[in-house]
Coordinates of C-alpha atoms in Angstrom, one line a residue:
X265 CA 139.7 -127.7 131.2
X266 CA 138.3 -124.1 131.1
X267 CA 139.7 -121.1 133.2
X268 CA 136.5 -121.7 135.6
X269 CA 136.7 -125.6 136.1
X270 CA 140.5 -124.6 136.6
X271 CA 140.2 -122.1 139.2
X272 CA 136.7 -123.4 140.7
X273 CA 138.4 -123.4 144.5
X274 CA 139.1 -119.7 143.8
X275 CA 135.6 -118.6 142.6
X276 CA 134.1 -120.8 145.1
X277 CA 136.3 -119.2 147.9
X278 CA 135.5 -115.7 146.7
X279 CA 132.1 -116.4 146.7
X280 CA 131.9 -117.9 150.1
X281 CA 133.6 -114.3 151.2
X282 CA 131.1 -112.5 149.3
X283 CA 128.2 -114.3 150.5
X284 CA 129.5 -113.9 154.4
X285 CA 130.0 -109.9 154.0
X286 CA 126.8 -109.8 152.3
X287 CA 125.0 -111.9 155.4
X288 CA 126.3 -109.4 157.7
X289 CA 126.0 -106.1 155.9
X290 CA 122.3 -106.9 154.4
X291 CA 120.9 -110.0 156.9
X292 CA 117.0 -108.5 155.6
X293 CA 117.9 -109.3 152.0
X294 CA 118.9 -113.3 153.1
X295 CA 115.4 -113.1 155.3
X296 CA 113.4 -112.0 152.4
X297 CA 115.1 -115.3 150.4
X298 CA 114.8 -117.3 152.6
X299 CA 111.3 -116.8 153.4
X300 CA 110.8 -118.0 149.4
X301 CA 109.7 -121.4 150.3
X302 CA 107.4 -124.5 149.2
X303 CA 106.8 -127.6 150.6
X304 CA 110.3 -127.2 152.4
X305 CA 111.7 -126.3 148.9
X306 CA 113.8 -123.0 148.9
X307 CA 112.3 -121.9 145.3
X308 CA 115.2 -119.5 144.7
X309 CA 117.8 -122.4 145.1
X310 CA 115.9 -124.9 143.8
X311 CA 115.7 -122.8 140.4
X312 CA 120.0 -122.1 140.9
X313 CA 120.3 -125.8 141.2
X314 CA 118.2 -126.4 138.5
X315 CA 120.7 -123.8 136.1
X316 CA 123.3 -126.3 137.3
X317 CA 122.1 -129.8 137.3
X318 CA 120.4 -129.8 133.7
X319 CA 123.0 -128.8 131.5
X320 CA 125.1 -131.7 133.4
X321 CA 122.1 -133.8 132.2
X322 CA 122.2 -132.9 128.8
X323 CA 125.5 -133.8 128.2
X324 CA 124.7 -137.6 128.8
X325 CA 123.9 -140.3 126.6
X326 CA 122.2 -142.8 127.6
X327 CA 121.9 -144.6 124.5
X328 CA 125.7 -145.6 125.6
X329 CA 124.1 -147.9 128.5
X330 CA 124.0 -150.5 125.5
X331 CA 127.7 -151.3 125.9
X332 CA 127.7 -151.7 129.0
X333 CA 128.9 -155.5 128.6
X334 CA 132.2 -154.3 126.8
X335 CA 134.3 -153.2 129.7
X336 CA 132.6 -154.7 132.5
X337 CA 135.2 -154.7 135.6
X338 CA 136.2 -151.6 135.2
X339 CA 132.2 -150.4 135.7
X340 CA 131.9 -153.0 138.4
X341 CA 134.9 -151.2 140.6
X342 CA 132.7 -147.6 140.2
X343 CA 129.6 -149.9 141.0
X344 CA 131.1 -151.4 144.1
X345 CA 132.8 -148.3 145.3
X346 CA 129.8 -145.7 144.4
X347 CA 127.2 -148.1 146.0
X348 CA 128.7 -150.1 148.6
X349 CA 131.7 -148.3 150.1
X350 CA 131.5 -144.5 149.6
X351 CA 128.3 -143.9 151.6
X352 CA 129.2 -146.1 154.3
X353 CA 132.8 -144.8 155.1
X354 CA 131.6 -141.4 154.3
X355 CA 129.1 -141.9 157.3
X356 CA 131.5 -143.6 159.7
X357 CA 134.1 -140.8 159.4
X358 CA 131.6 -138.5 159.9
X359 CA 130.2 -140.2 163.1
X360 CA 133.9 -140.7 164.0
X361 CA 134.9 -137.0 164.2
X362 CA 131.8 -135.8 164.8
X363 CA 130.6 -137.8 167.7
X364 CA 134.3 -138.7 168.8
X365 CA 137.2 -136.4 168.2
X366 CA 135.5 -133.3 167.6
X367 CA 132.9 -133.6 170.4
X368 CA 134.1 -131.2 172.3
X369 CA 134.3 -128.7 169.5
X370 CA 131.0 -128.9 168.1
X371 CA 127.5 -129.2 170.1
X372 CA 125.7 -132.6 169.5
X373 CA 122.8 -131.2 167.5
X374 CA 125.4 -129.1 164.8
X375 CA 127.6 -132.7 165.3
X376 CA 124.5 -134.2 163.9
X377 CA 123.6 -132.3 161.0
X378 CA 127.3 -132.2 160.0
X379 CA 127.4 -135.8 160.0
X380 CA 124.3 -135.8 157.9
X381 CA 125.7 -133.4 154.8
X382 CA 128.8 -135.8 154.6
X383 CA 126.4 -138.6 154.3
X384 CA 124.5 -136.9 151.3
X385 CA 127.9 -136.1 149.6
X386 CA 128.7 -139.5 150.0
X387 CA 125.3 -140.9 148.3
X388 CA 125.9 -138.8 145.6
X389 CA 128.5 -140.0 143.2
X390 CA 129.6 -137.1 140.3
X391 CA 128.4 -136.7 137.2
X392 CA 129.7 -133.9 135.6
X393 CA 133.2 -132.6 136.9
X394 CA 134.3 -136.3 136.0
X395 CA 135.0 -136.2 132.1
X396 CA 136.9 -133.1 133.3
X397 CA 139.2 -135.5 135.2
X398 CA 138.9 -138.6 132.9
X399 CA 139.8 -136.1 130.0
X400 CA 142.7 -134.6 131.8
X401 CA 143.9 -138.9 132.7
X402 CA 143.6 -139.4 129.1
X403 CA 140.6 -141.8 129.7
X404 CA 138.3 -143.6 127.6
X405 CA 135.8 -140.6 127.0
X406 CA 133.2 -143.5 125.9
X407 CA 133.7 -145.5 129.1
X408 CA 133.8 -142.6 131.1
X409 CA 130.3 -141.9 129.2
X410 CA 128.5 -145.2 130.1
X411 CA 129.9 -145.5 133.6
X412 CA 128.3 -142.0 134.3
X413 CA 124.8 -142.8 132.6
X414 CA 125.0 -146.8 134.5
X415 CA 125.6 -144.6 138.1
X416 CA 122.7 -141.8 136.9
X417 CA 120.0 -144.5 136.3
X418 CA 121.4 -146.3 139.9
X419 CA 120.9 -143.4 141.6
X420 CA 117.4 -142.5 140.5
X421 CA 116.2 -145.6 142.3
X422 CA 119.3 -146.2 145.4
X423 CA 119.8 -142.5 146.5
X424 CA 116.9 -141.9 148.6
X425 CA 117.1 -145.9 150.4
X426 CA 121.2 -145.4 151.0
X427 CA 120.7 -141.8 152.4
X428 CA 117.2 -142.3 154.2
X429 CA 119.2 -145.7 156.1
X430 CA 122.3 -143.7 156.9
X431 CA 120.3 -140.7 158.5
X432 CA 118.6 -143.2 160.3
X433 CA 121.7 -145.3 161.3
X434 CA 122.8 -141.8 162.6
X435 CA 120.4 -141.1 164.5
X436 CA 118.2 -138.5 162.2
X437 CA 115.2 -138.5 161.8
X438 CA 114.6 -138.7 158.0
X439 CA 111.3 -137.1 156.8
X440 CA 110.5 -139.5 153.7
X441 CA 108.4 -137.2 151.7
X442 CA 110.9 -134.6 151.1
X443 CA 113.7 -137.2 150.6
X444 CA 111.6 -138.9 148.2
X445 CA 110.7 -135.3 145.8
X446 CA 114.4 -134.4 146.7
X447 CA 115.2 -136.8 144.0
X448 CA 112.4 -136.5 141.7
X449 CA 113.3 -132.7 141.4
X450 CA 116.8 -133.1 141.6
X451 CA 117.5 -136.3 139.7
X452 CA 115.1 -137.2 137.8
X453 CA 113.3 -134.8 136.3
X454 CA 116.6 -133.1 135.2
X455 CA 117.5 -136.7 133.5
X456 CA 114.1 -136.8 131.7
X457 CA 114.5 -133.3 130.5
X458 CA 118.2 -133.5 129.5
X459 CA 117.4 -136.9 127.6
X460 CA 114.3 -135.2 125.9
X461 CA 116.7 -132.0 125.2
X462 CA 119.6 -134.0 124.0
X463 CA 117.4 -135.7 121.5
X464 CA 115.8 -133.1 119.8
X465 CA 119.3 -131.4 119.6
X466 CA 120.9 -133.7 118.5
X467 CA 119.2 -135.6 115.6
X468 CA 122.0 -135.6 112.9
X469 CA 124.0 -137.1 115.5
X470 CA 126.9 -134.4 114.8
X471 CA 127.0 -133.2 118.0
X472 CA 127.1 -129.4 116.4
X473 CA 123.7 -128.0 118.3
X474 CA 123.9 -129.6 121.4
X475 CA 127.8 -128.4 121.8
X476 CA 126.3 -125.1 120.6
X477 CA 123.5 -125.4 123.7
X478 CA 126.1 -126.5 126.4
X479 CA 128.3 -123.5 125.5
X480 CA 125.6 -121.1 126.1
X481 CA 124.1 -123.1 129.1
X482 CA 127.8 -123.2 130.8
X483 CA 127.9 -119.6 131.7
X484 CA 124.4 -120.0 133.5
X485 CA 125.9 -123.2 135.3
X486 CA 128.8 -121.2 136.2
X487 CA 126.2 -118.8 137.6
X488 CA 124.3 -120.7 139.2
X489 CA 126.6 -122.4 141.6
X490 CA 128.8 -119.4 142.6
X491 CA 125.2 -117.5 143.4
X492 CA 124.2 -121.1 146.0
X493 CA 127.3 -120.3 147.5
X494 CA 126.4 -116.8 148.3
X495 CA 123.1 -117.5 149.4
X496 CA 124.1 -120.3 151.6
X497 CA 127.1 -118.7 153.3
X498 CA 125.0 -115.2 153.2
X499 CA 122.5 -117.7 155.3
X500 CA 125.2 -119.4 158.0
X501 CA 127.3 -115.8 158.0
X502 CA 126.4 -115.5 161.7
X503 CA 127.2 -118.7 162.6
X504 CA 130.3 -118.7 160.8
X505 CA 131.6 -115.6 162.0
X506 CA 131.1 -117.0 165.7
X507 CA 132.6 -120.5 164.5
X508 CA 135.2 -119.8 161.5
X509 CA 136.8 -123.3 163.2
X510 CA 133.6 -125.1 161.2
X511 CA 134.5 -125.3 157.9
X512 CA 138.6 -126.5 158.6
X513 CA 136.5 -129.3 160.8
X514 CA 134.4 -130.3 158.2
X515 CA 137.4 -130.4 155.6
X516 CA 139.5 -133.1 157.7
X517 CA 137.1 -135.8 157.4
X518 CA 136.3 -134.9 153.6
X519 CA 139.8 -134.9 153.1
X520 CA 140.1 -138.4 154.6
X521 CA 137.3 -140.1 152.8
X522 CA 138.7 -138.9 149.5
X523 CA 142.2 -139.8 149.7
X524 CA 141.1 -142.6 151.1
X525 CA 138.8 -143.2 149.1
X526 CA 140.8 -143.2 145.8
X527 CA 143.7 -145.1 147.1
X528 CA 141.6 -148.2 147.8
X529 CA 139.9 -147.9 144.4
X530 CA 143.2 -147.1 142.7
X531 CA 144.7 -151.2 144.5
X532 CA 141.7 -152.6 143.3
X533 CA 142.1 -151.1 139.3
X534 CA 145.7 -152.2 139.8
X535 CA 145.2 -155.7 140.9
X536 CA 141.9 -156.3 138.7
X537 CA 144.9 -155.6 135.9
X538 CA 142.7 -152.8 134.1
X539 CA 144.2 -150.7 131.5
X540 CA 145.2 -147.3 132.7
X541 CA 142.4 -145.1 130.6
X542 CA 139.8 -147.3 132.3
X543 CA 141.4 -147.6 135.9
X544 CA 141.6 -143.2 136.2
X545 CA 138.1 -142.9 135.5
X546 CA 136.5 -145.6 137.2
X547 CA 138.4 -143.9 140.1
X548 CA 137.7 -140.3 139.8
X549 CA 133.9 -141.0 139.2
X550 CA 134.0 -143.3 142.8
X551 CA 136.1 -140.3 144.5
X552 CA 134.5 -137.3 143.6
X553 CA 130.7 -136.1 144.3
X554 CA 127.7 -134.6 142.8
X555 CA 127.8 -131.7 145.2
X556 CA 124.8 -129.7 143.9
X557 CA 122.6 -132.6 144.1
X558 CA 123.9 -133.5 148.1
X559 CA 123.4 -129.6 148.3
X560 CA 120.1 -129.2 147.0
X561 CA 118.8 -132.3 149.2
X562 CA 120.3 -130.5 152.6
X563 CA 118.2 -127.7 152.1
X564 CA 115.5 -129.4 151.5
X565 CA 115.9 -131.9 154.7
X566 CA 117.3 -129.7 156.8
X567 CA 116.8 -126.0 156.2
X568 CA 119.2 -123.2 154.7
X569 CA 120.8 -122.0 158.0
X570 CA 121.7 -125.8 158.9
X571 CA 125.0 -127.8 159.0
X572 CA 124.5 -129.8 156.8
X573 CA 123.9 -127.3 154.4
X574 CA 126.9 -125.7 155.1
X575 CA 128.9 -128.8 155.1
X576 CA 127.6 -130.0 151.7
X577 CA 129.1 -126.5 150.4
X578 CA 132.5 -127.2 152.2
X579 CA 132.2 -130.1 150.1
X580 CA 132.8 -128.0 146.6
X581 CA 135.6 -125.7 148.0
X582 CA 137.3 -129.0 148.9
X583 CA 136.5 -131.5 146.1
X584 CA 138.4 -129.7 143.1
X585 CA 142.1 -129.0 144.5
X586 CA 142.3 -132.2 145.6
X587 CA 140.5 -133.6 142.6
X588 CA 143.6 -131.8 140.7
X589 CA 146.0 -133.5 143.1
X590 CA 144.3 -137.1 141.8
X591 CA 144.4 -136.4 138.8
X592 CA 148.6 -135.5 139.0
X593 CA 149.0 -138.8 140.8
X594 CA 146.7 -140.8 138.2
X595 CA 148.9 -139.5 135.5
X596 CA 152.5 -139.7 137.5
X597 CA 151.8 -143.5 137.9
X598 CA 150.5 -144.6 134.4
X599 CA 153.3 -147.0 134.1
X600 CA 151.7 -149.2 137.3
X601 CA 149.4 -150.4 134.2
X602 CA 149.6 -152.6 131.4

C-alpha cells in the first residue's frame, strides 16, 4: 500500500479544505468551471474522472472471467451482496435518516438529493481500492481478479436499472438519457479502452509494460481525484459554510451501511465455510464503493452544486479509514476459518 492509498483520508480532507477556501476566496473561478458543460456533462470533471477510472480499467483482466467456475460461493456472496443487498439497504438508510431522523435538520428537497448520492454509492460496487484491501488480507490476488472483472461486466448492464428503480422508489425523478450515457462514459467506454490498452501492452504476458504504464498513470489518478474534490467542495463551499453539520450527517448513515454491511457478509463467508483468503475479499469488494463512478453519475444527474454531489464525495473521505478498520478486523479473526 503506497503513502497515498495509505493516507487517502488525509489528502482527501486537505483537499476538501482547499477546495472550500478556494470557493470562497475565488467563487468566479468555480463559475467559469462550472459553466464548462455538455449535455449535462461537466467536461472538466468528466475528463478528471476519466484520469481516474481508466487506469483502474487497465489493471483488469478479463480473460480471468474463464475461471469463474473454480471458486464459485465465494463469487456468489459478492454477487448477492453487490446486487441484491447493498443498493437496497444503502437506499433504506438513506430514506430512514433522511426522511425520518434527520428531518428536521435537513430541508426535504437537500433530504432528497442526499438520499439519492447514497443510493449511487451503493450501486456502485469498487473496483480498484479492493486488491489494496484483498492484498493487505492476504487474499487470493487471482480471485480477487475475477470477482472484480464478474462485478465490472454486471454492472455495465444492472447499474443504470438498480439506480434508475431506487431514484424512482425515492421519489426522484430519474432523467433516463443521462443515466443511460452516465454509464457508457463512465463504465464502459473506460472498460473497452482499458481492455484494448491492456492488450496491446501486454502481449508477452510479462506484465513488465503495463506495470510500467500504471506507474506513470498513478500519479495522474492521484491527480485526478484530489483536483474533483476541489472542484466539488470549491462548488458547495457556500453551502457548506452555512451547513458544516452536512457532511457529519451524511457520514452516520455511510458509516452504518458499511459496518453493516460487512458484518452480514463476513456470517455468511463464515457459515458458507469459505477459506479465509476468499472470505476477506469477497467481503471488502461487497463493502466498499466505486466512488468516482457514483461521483461522476451525481453530477451528471443532478448538477455540481447538489447534495448528492456532495454526498457522493463524503463517500471517499469516509470509505478508506474505515476500509483500514476492516481490513484489521479481517486479519485479527483469520482463525474463525478453516
Amino acid at each position: 500500500m503506497g503513502l497515498f492509498e495509505r493516507y487517502l483520508t488525509v489528502w482527501v480532507g486537505l483537499a476538501i479544505v482547499v477546495g472550500i477556501a478556494a470557493g470562497s476566496l475565488v467563487p468566479e473561478v468555480f463559475s467559469v468551471v462550472a459553466g464548462l458543460e455538455f449535455a449535462h456533462v461537466n467536461l472538466v470533471i468528466a475528463l478528471l474522472i476519466w484520469l481516474m477510472i481508466y487506469p483502474m480499467m487497465v489493471q483488469i483482466d478479463f480473460s480471468s472471467i474463464k475461471d469463474v467456475g473454480k471458486k464459485p460461493k465465494g463469487l456468489l456472496l459478492t454477487i448477492v451482496i453487490n446486487w441484491l443487498i447493498k443498493p437496497f439497504s444503502m437506499a433504506l438508510l438513506g430514506w430512514l435518516f433522511f426522511k425520518g431522523i434527520f428531518a428536521d435538520w435537513v430541508d426535504p428537497s437537500t433530504a432528497t438529493e442526499y438520499i439519492a448520492g447514497m443510493i449511487l454509492l451503493g450501486v456502485a460496487p469498487c473496483t480498484a481500492m479492493v486488491f489494496v484491501w484483498s492484498q493487505l488480507t492476504k487474499g487470493d490476488a487471482n480471485y480477487t481478479l475475477v470477482q472484480v472483472s464478474i462485478n465490472d461486466v454486471i454492472m455495465i448492464f444492472a447499474f443504470a436499472p438498480i439506480a434508475g428503480f431506487l431514484l424512482g422508489v425515492s421519489d426522484i425523478t430519474v432523467p433516463w438519457n443521462t443515466l443511460l450515457m452516465s454509464v457508457v462514459l463512465y463504465v464502459l467506454v473506460p472498460l473497452i479502452a482499458g481492455a484494448i490498452t491492456r492488450k496491446k501492452l501486454d502481449k508477452k504476458n510479462d506484465h513488465s509494460r503495463l506495470n510500467q504504464f500504471l506507474a506513470t498513470m498513478k500519479p495522474w489518478s492521484i491527480i485526478g481525484l484530489l483536483a474533483t474534490v476541489v472542484l466539488l467542495f470549491g462548488f458547495q463551499s457556500e453551502t457548506i459554510l452555512a451547513k458544516p453539520e452536512a457532511i457529519v450527517l451524511i457520514a452516520i448513515p455511510l458509516l452504518i451501511q458499511t459496518y453493516g454491511i460487512f458484518a452480514l457478509a463476513y456470517w455468511l463467508a463464515k457459515r458458507m465455510r469459505l477459506p479465509h483468503n476468499i472470505a476477506a475479499p469477497a467481503c471488502m469488494i461487497g463493502t466498499s464503493n466505486f466512488f468516482e463512478l457514483a461521483v461522476a453519475v451525481a453530477i451528471s444527474l443532478f448538477g455540481l452544486h447538489s447534495g448528492a454531489a456532495l454526498a457522493t464525495v463524503v463517500g471517499v473521505l469516509v470509505e478508506v479509514p474505515v476500509m483500514l478498520s476492516l481490513v484489521w478486523f479481517a486479519n485479527r479473526t483469520r482463525h474463525w476459518f478453516n
